[in-house]
Coordinates of C-alpha atoms in Angstrom, one line a residue:
M1418 CA 0.0 0.0 0.0
P1419 CA 1.5 3.4 -1.0
M1420 CA 2.3 5.9 1.7
K1421 CA -0.2 8.7 2.1
F1422 CA 0.5 12.4 1.9
A1423 CA -1.6 15.6 2.4
I1424 CA -0.8 19.2 1.5
H1425 CA -2.0 22.6 2.7
T1426 CA -1.2 25.8 0.8
L1427 CA -1.0 29.3 2.3
G1428 CA -0.4 32.5 0.5
C1429 CA -0.2 33.6 -3.1
K1430 CA -1.0 32.2 -6.6
V1431 CA 2.7 31.4 -7.0
N1432 CA 2.5 29.1 -4.0
T1433 CA -0.7 27.5 -5.5
Y1434 CA 1.3 26.7 -8.6
E1435 CA 4.2 25.3 -6.7
S1436 CA 1.9 23.2 -4.5
D1437 CA 0.3 21.7 -7.7
L1438 CA 3.8 20.9 -8.9
M1439 CA 4.8 19.3 -5.5
V1440 CA 1.6 17.2 -5.6
Q1441 CA 2.5 15.9 -9.1
Q1442 CA 6.0 15.0 -7.9
M1443 CA 4.8 13.2 -4.9
K1444 CA 2.3 11.1 -6.9
A1445 CA 5.0 10.3 -9.5
A1446 CA 7.2 9.0 -6.6
G1447 CA 4.4 6.6 -5.6
F1448 CA 2.7 8.5 -2.8
A1449 CA -1.1 8.7 -2.6
R1450 CA -2.8 12.0 -1.8
V1451 CA -5.4 12.2 0.8
P1452 CA -7.4 15.3 2.2
F1453 CA -5.5 17.3 4.8
E1454 CA -8.1 16.4 7.3
E1455 CA -7.3 12.7 7.1
A1456 CA -4.5 10.7 8.6
A1457 CA -1.4 10.8 6.4
D1458 CA 2.2 9.6 6.6
V1459 CA 3.5 12.9 5.2
Y1460 CA 2.1 16.4 5.7
L1461 CA 3.3 19.2 3.4
I1462 CA 2.6 22.7 4.5
N1463 CA 3.5 25.2 1.7
T1464 CA 3.9 28.3 4.0
C1465 CA 3.7 32.0 3.6
T1466 CA 5.4 34.9 5.5
V1467 CA 4.1 38.0 3.9
T1468 CA 2.6 39.2 7.2
N1469 CA 2.8 38.3 10.9
I1470 CA -0.6 36.7 10.5
A1471 CA 0.7 34.5 7.7
D1472 CA 3.5 33.4 9.9
R1473 CA 1.1 32.5 12.6
K1474 CA -1.2 30.6 10.2
S1475 CA 1.9 28.7 9.0
R1476 CA 2.9 27.7 12.5
Q1477 CA -0.7 26.7 13.3
M1478 CA -1.0 24.4 10.3
L1479 CA 2.4 22.8 11.2
H1480 CA 1.2 22.1 14.7
R1481 CA -2.2 20.9 13.5
A1482 CA -0.6 18.4 11.2
K1483 CA 1.6 17.1 14.0
A1484 CA -1.4 16.7 16.2
K1485 CA -3.2 14.7 13.5
N1486 CA -0.4 12.1 13.4
P1487 CA 2.6 12.5 15.7
D1488 CA 4.5 9.9 13.8
A1489 CA 4.0 11.6 10.4
L1490 CA 6.7 13.4 8.6
I1491 CA 5.9 17.2 8.9
V1492 CA 7.4 19.3 6.1
A1493 CA 7.5 23.0 6.2
A1494 CA 8.1 24.4 2.7
G1495 CA 8.4 27.9 1.3
C1496 CA 8.6 31.5 2.4
Y1497 CA 8.1 30.9 6.1
A1498 CA 10.9 28.3 6.1
N1499 CA 13.2 30.8 4.4
A1500 CA 12.3 33.6 6.8
V1501 CA 12.9 31.3 9.9
E1502 CA 16.2 30.2 8.5
Q1503 CA 17.4 33.8 8.1
G1504 CA 16.3 34.5 11.6
K1505 CA 18.3 31.6 12.8
G1506 CA 15.2 30.0 14.3
L1507 CA 15.6 26.5 13.0
P1508 CA 14.6 23.9 14.1
E1509 CA 10.9 24.1 15.3
E1510 CA 9.9 21.2 17.4
C1511 CA 7.0 20.1 15.2
V1512 CA 8.9 20.2 11.9
D1513 CA 10.8 17.2 10.6
L1514 CA 12.0 18.7 7.3
W1515 CA 12.4 22.3 6.1
V1516 CA 12.3 22.8 2.4
F1517 CA 13.2 26.2 1.1
N1518 CA 11.7 27.9 -2.0
K1519 CA 14.5 26.9 -4.4
E1520 CA 14.3 23.3 -3.3
K1521 CA 10.6 22.8 -3.9
S1522 CA 11.4 21.2 -7.3
R1523 CA 13.1 18.4 -5.3
I1524 CA 10.3 17.8 -2.8
A1525 CA 9.7 14.1 -3.4
E1526 CA 13.4 13.4 -3.4
L1527 CA 13.9 15.3 -0.1
V1528 CA 10.9 13.5 1.5
Q1529 CA 12.2 10.1 0.4
E1530 CA 15.6 10.9 1.8
K1531 CA 14.2 11.8 5.2
L1532 CA 11.9 8.8 5.3
A1533 CA 14.9 6.6 4.4
E1534 CA 16.9 8.2 7.2
R1535 CA 14.1 7.4 9.6
T1536 CA 14.0 3.8 8.4
A1537 CA 17.7 3.5 8.8
R1538 CA 17.6 4.7 12.3
A1539 CA 14.8 2.3 13.2
D1540 CA 16.6 -0.6 11.6
A1541 CA 19.7 0.2 13.6
A1542 CA 17.6 0.5 16.8
L1543 CA 18.7 4.1 17.4
S1544 CA 16.5 5.8 19.8
A1545 CA 18.5 9.0 20.2
E1546 CA 17.5 12.0 18.1
N1547 CA 19.6 13.2 15.3
P1548 CA 22.3 15.4 17.0
G1549 CA 22.4 17.6 13.9
G1550 CA 18.8 18.8 14.5
C1551 CA 16.1 19.1 12.0
P1552 CA 17.5 18.7 8.4
A1553 CA 16.9 21.3 5.8
A1554 CA 17.6 21.7 2.2
S1555 CA 20.0 24.4 1.2
S1556 CA 18.4 27.8 0.8
A1557 CA 20.9 29.0 -1.7
G1558 CA 22.7 27.9 -4.8
T1559 CA 19.9 26.1 -6.6
S1560 CA 18.0 27.4 -9.6
A1561 CA 14.3 28.3 -9.2
W1562 CA 13.6 26.3 -12.3
K1563 CA 14.2 22.7 -12.9
E1564 CA 14.8 21.6 -16.5
G1565 CA 12.1 19.3 -17.8
L1566 CA 9.8 19.7 -14.8
F1567 CA 6.3 20.6 -15.9
L1568 CA 2.9 20.8 -14.3
T1569 CA 0.7 18.3 -16.2
E1570 CA -1.9 17.1 -13.7
L1571 CA -4.5 19.2 -11.9
D1572 CA -7.3 16.7 -11.0
G1573 CA -9.8 17.9 -13.6
H1574 CA -9.4 21.6 -13.1
T1575 CA -10.2 23.8 -16.1
R1576 CA -8.0 26.7 -14.9
A1577 CA -4.3 26.4 -14.1
F1578 CA -1.8 28.8 -12.5
V1579 CA 1.5 28.8 -14.4
K1580 CA 4.5 30.3 -12.8
I1581 CA 6.7 32.2 -15.2
Q1582 CA 8.7 34.4 -12.9
D1583 CA 10.2 34.3 -9.3
G1584 CA 12.0 36.8 -7.1
C1585 CA 11.8 40.5 -6.7
N1586 CA 14.3 43.4 -6.8
Q1587 CA 11.9 46.2 -5.8
F1588 CA 12.5 46.1 -2.0
C1589 CA 9.4 47.9 -1.0
S1590 CA 9.9 49.1 2.6
Y1591 CA 7.3 46.9 4.1
C1592 CA 8.1 43.7 2.2
I1593 CA 10.1 40.6 3.2
I1594 CA 9.6 38.7 -0.1
P1595 CA 12.9 39.8 -1.8
Y1596 CA 14.7 38.3 1.1
V1597 CA 12.9 35.0 1.1
R1598 CA 12.4 34.6 -2.7
G1599 CA 15.6 36.1 -3.8
R1600 CA 16.4 38.2 -6.9
I1601 CA 14.4 38.2 -10.1
T1602 CA 14.5 35.1 -12.3
G1603 CA 12.4 34.5 -15.4
R1604 CA 11.3 31.2 -16.9
P1605 CA 12.3 30.4 -20.5
V1606 CA 9.3 31.2 -22.7
E1607 CA 9.5 27.8 -24.4
D1608 CA 9.2 26.0 -21.1
T1609 CA 6.0 27.9 -20.3
L1610 CA 4.5 27.1 -23.7
N1611 CA 5.5 23.4 -23.4
E1612 CA 3.8 23.3 -20.0
A1613 CA 0.7 25.0 -21.4
K1614 CA 0.5 22.4 -24.2
K1615 CA 0.7 19.6 -21.6
L1616 CA -2.0 21.2 -19.5
A1617 CA -4.3 21.7 -22.5
A1618 CA -4.0 18.1 -23.3
R1619 CA -5.3 17.3 -19.8
G1620 CA -8.4 19.5 -20.3
V1621 CA -7.2 22.9 -19.0
T1622 CA -8.7 25.8 -21.0
E1623 CA -7.5 28.8 -19.0
I1624 CA -4.0 29.8 -18.0
V1625 CA -3.2 32.3 -15.3
L1626 CA 0.3 33.7 -15.6
T1627 CA 1.7 34.2 -12.2
G1628 CA 4.9 35.4 -10.6
I1629 CA 6.2 37.6 -7.8
H1630 CA 7.0 40.5 -10.1
L1631 CA 5.6 39.7 -13.6
T1632 CA 6.4 43.2 -14.8
S1633 CA 10.1 42.5 -14.7
L1634 CA 9.8 40.0 -17.6
G1635 CA 9.4 42.8 -20.1
E1636 CA 9.4 41.5 -23.6
D1637 CA 9.3 37.9 -22.4
L1638 CA 5.9 38.4 -20.9
L1639 CA 4.6 39.6 -24.3
R1640 CA 6.4 36.7 -26.1
T1641 CA 4.7 34.3 -23.7
M1642 CA 1.3 35.7 -24.3
E1643 CA 1.9 35.7 -28.0
G1644 CA 2.9 32.0 -27.9
L1645 CA -0.1 31.1 -25.8
E1646 CA -2.3 32.5 -28.6
Q1647 CA -1.1 29.5 -30.7
V1648 CA -1.6 26.8 -28.1
E1649 CA -4.5 24.7 -29.2
G1650 CA -7.0 24.1 -26.4
I1651 CA -6.1 27.1 -24.3
R1652 CA -9.0 29.6 -24.7
R1653 CA -8.2 32.1 -22.0
V1654 CA -5.0 33.8 -20.7
R1655 CA -5.3 35.7 -17.5
L1656 CA -2.5 37.9 -16.1
G1657 CA -1.4 37.9 -12.5
S1658 CA -0.5 41.0 -10.5
L1659 CA 1.1 43.8 -12.5
E1660 CA 3.0 46.9 -11.6
P1661 CA 1.2 50.1 -12.6
R1662 CA 4.2 51.4 -14.6
L1663 CA 3.7 48.6 -17.1
I1664 CA 0.4 50.0 -18.3
T1665 CA 1.3 52.3 -21.2
T1666 CA -0.3 53.1 -24.5
E1667 CA 2.1 50.9 -26.3
F1668 CA 1.5 48.0 -23.9
I1669 CA -2.3 48.3 -24.2
E1670 CA -2.0 48.4 -28.0
T1671 CA 0.2 45.3 -28.0
I1672 CA -1.9 43.1 -25.7
G1673 CA -5.1 44.3 -27.4
K1674 CA -4.1 42.0 -30.3
F1675 CA -4.4 38.9 -28.2
Q1676 CA -7.8 37.3 -28.6
K1677 CA -7.4 35.0 -25.5
L1678 CA -6.6 37.8 -23.1
C1679 CA -9.0 38.1 -20.2
H1680 CA -9.9 41.8 -19.6
H1681 CA -9.1 41.5 -15.9
F1682 CA -6.1 43.5 -14.6
H1683 CA -4.7 43.3 -11.1
L1684 CA -2.6 46.4 -10.5
S1685 CA -1.1 46.7 -7.0
L1686 CA -1.9 50.1 -5.6
Q1687 CA -1.0 49.8 -1.8
S1688 CA -2.0 53.5 -1.2
G1689 CA -3.7 56.4 -2.9
S1690 CA -1.5 58.9 -1.1
D1691 CA 1.8 60.0 -2.8
T1692 CA 3.4 60.6 0.6
V1693 CA 2.6 57.0 1.8
L1694 CA 3.7 55.6 -1.6
K1695 CA 7.0 57.3 -1.2
N1696 CA 7.4 55.9 2.3
M1697 CA 6.6 52.5 1.0
N1698 CA 9.3 52.8 -1.7
R1699 CA 6.7 52.3 -4.5
H1700 CA 8.0 53.7 -7.7
Y1701 CA 4.9 55.5 -9.0
T1702 CA 2.5 58.2 -8.0
A1703 CA -1.3 57.9 -7.6
E1704 CA -1.8 60.0 -10.7
E1705 CA 0.4 57.6 -12.8
Y1706 CA -1.6 54.7 -11.5
A1707 CA -4.8 56.5 -12.5
V1708 CA -3.5 57.1 -16.0
G1709 CA -2.9 53.4 -16.4
C1710 CA -6.5 52.6 -15.3
D1711 CA -7.8 55.2 -17.7
L1712 CA -5.9 53.5 -20.6
I1713 CA -7.4 50.1 -19.7
R1714 CA -10.9 51.5 -19.5
K1715 CA -10.5 53.3 -22.8
A1716 CA -9.6 50.1 -24.5
W1717 CA -12.1 47.9 -22.6
P1718 CA -14.9 49.9 -20.8
D1719 CA -16.0 46.8 -18.9
A1720 CA -12.6 45.6 -17.9
A1721 CA -12.2 44.5 -14.3
I1722 CA -9.5 46.3 -12.3
T1723 CA -8.6 44.7 -9.0
T1724 CA -5.9 45.7 -6.5
D1725 CA -4.1 45.4 -3.1
I1726 CA -4.2 48.2 -0.5
I1727 CA -2.4 48.4 2.8
V1728 CA -3.9 50.5 5.5
G1729 CA -2.3 51.8 8.7
F1730 CA 1.2 52.1 7.2
P1731 CA 3.7 53.8 9.6
R1732 CA 3.2 57.6 9.6
E1733 CA -0.1 57.4 7.6
T1734 CA -2.3 60.3 8.7
E1735 CA -6.0 60.4 8.7
E1736 CA -5.8 62.8 5.8
E1737 CA -3.6 60.5 3.8
F1738 CA -6.0 57.6 4.4
E1739 CA -8.8 59.8 3.2
E1740 CA -6.8 60.3 0.0
T1741 CA -6.8 56.5 -0.4
L1742 CA -10.5 56.3 0.0
A1743 CA -11.1 59.1 -2.5
F1744 CA -8.7 57.5 -5.0
A1745 CA -10.4 54.1 -4.7
K1746 CA -13.7 55.8 -5.5
R1747 CA -12.2 57.5 -8.5
V1748 CA -10.9 54.3 -10.0
G1749 CA -13.9 52.1 -9.1
F1750 CA -12.2 48.8 -8.3
Y1751 CA -14.0 45.6 -8.9
E1752 CA -12.3 44.1 -5.9
A1753 CA -9.6 45.1 -3.5
H1754 CA -7.6 43.0 -1.1
V1755 CA -7.3 45.2 2.0
F1756 CA -4.4 44.4 4.4
K1757 CA -3.7 46.0 7.7
Y1758 CA 0.0 46.9 7.8
S1759 CA 2.0 44.1 9.5
R1760 CA 5.5 44.7 10.8
R1761 CA 8.1 42.4 9.4
K1762 CA 11.5 42.2 11.0
G1763 CA 14.3 43.0 8.6
T1764 CA 12.4 45.5 6.6
V1765 CA 12.8 49.3 6.5
A1766 CA 9.2 49.9 7.6
D1767 CA 9.8 47.9 10.8
R1768 CA 12.3 50.5 11.9
M1769 CA 10.1 53.5 11.0
D1770 CA 8.7 55.8 13.6
G1771 CA 5.0 56.6 13.6
Q1772 CA 3.8 53.0 14.0
L1773 CA 0.0 53.1 14.3
T1774 CA -2.1 51.2 16.8
E1775 CA -4.0 48.1 15.9
A1776 CA -7.2 49.9 16.7
V1777 CA -6.5 52.6 14.2
K1778 CA -5.5 50.0 11.5
T1779 CA -8.7 48.0 12.1
E1780 CA -11.0 51.1 11.9
R1781 CA -9.4 52.2 8.6
S1782 CA -9.5 48.7 7.3
N1783 CA -13.2 48.4 8.0
R1784 CA -14.0 51.7 6.3
L1785 CA -12.1 50.8 3.2
M1786 CA -13.6 47.3 3.0
A1787 CA -17.1 48.7 3.2
L1788 CA -16.3 51.0 0.3
C1789 CA -14.8 48.1 -1.6
D1790 CA -18.0 46.0 -1.1
E1791 CA -20.0 48.9 -2.6
M1792 CA -17.7 49.2 -5.6
S1793 CA -17.7 45.4 -6.2
H1794 CA -21.5 45.3 -6.1
A1795 CA -21.7 48.2 -8.5
Y1796 CA -19.3 46.6 -10.9
R1797 CA -21.0 43.2 -11.0
S1798 CA -24.4 44.7 -11.4
R1799 CA -23.4 46.3 -14.7
F1800 CA -23.5 42.8 -16.2
L1801 CA -27.1 42.1 -15.4
G1802 CA -29.1 41.6 -18.5
K1803 CA -26.1 41.1 -20.7
N1804 CA -24.9 38.0 -22.5
V1805 CA -21.7 36.7 -21.1
T1806 CA -19.6 33.5 -21.2
F1807 CA -18.2 31.8 -18.1
L1808 CA -15.9 28.9 -17.7
Y1809 CA -17.9 26.1 -16.1
E1810 CA -15.9 24.7 -13.3
E1811 CA -18.1 22.6 -11.1
T1812 CA -21.7 22.0 -9.9
V1813 CA -22.5 23.2 -6.4
T1814 CA -25.5 22.9 -4.1
A1815 CA -26.9 25.9 -2.3
D1816 CA -30.2 26.0 -0.3
G1817 CA -31.1 22.6 -1.7
K1818 CA -30.7 23.6 -5.3
D1819 CA -27.9 22.7 -7.8
Y1820 CA -26.0 25.3 -9.8
L1821 CA -23.3 25.4 -12.4
T1822 CA -20.6 27.7 -11.3
G1823 CA -17.7 29.4 -13.0
F1824 CA -16.1 32.8 -13.9
T1825 CA -16.5 35.2 -16.7
P1826 CA -13.3 36.6 -18.4
E1827 CA -13.6 39.6 -16.0
Y1828 CA -13.5 37.1 -13.1
V1829 CA -17.1 37.7 -12.1
R1830 CA -18.5 34.5 -10.6
C1831 CA -21.7 33.1 -11.9
L1832 CA -24.1 30.6 -10.5
L1833 CA -26.6 29.2 -13.0
P1834 CA -29.5 27.1 -11.8
V1835 CA -29.3 23.5 -13.1
S1836 CA -32.5 22.7 -14.9
A1837 CA -34.6 19.7 -14.1
A1838 CA -35.5 19.5 -17.7
S1839 CA -34.3 16.7 -20.0
A1840 CA -31.7 18.8 -21.7
A1841 CA -28.3 17.2 -21.4
A1842 CA -25.0 19.0 -20.9
P1843 CA -23.4 20.2 -24.2
A1844 CA -20.5 18.1 -25.3
S1845 CA -18.2 21.1 -25.0
S1846 CA -18.8 21.6 -21.3
K1847 CA -16.4 20.4 -18.7
D1848 CA -18.7 17.6 -17.5
A1849 CA -20.8 16.1 -20.2
S1850 CA -22.9 14.1 -17.7
A1851 CA -24.2 17.1 -15.8
P1852 CA -27.7 18.4 -16.6
V1853 CA -27.8 22.0 -17.7
S1854 CA -30.5 24.7 -18.0
G1855 CA -32.1 25.5 -21.3
A1856 CA -30.5 29.0 -20.7
L1857 CA -27.2 27.5 -21.7
I1858 CA -25.8 27.0 -25.2
A1859 CA -22.5 25.4 -26.1
G1860 CA -19.6 27.7 -26.6
E1861 CA -16.7 27.2 -29.0
A1862 CA -14.2 26.3 -26.3
T1863 CA -14.1 23.2 -24.1
G1864 CA -15.8 24.2 -20.8
L1865 CA -17.3 27.4 -22.1
V1866 CA -21.0 28.1 -22.0
S1867 CA -23.0 31.2 -22.9
V1868 CA -25.6 32.5 -20.6
K1869 CA -28.6 33.9 -22.5
N1870 CA -30.1 35.6 -19.5
L1871 CA -27.7 36.6 -16.8
E1872 CA -30.6 37.7 -14.6
E1873 CA -31.2 34.0 -14.0
C1874 CA -27.7 33.9 -12.4
L1875 CA -26.5 34.9 -9.0
L1876 CA -23.5 37.2 -9.3
L1877 CA -21.3 36.6 -6.3
K1878 CA -17.9 37.9 -5.2

């Protein structure tokens, strides 16, 4: 019987991609995946360290795994592992193996080595603990990309994250990521396209290009998008987080030629105050950001613009926070991820004076999130009564009724009631056995359906 493993992922889309790749490696090595809630021989926690809360969640999941099976191999992988190592905090009592970001491509090999080490100790009847402490892979000197390693299996998913870039050279004053992910590296374009072809062959129809700092790829980002236009089976290409400085007239004109591009742009804002942006070491002004949004909306009036905003940054005054509120209203974001500033040791912001209280940060966060909810509702409402397409992902049950659910190119989630009529699912849908409403017609792409009357759908965040 194969050994069982479970995995839990925290953090960003890059981590999601890397977790999918680790799952694939573990399966190829003969391990059987089980849900994280079940008993397993190996627990993999793909950690995050972007905030203190992320650190705490990473520790909680590690301890939770140990509590599920004290005899299991507990693996801490990723950014939290790198941050702990830099802080000279290794080892942690519940962790058996630390795997740093640059060693994730060797996850199965490292797990097998550790399990073999355990077996050898048992066979030799050694009861003493390893005097060297908890083993860890090297955090330096290994490429972020492993030749010939591609993501090919996603358990029936129609959308796949594809990592094409890692690392960051920006050194925003609040951010620990350049220290735990390292400097910028880009994936060879041909590798990305080869991976996309393999995913398409497995039924994936949407590719989400992800990275820590996609903007740093420059022409390679455009070459990747151009190449994906030619990959048969891939019908949608969605961009991950972009820097506002990337959005120029030339860039918009270039990407406007790509038929598969989803008109959903995630532009990191962080603050609508120029003073705060300067303190954050962000390399643009609020006005420059707004110009980029205007260029997008001029090309695609219904484009979704989403963002990240930090509230309660050191020295942020009430007036500067009000500037952020006013700026958000001006742009009209579809969605915004609102973060209360979290101090990170080793960053410039941690050493700044003017640190705000948790109460102030919470109050500002609540006000901004209330505004974001209003903007999101207003944006989604503009699609009512319009014909749209969405990528059918799964059937869900809510209040005793079954619905088809998926996302439009703008990343608006739709729930369409499943009809009790005799109509069968179109052959082009993801699951040909699922009954569908008469309000659906087959789209040209695998997994795409067209909604004749969106008022029959529930538009949800």
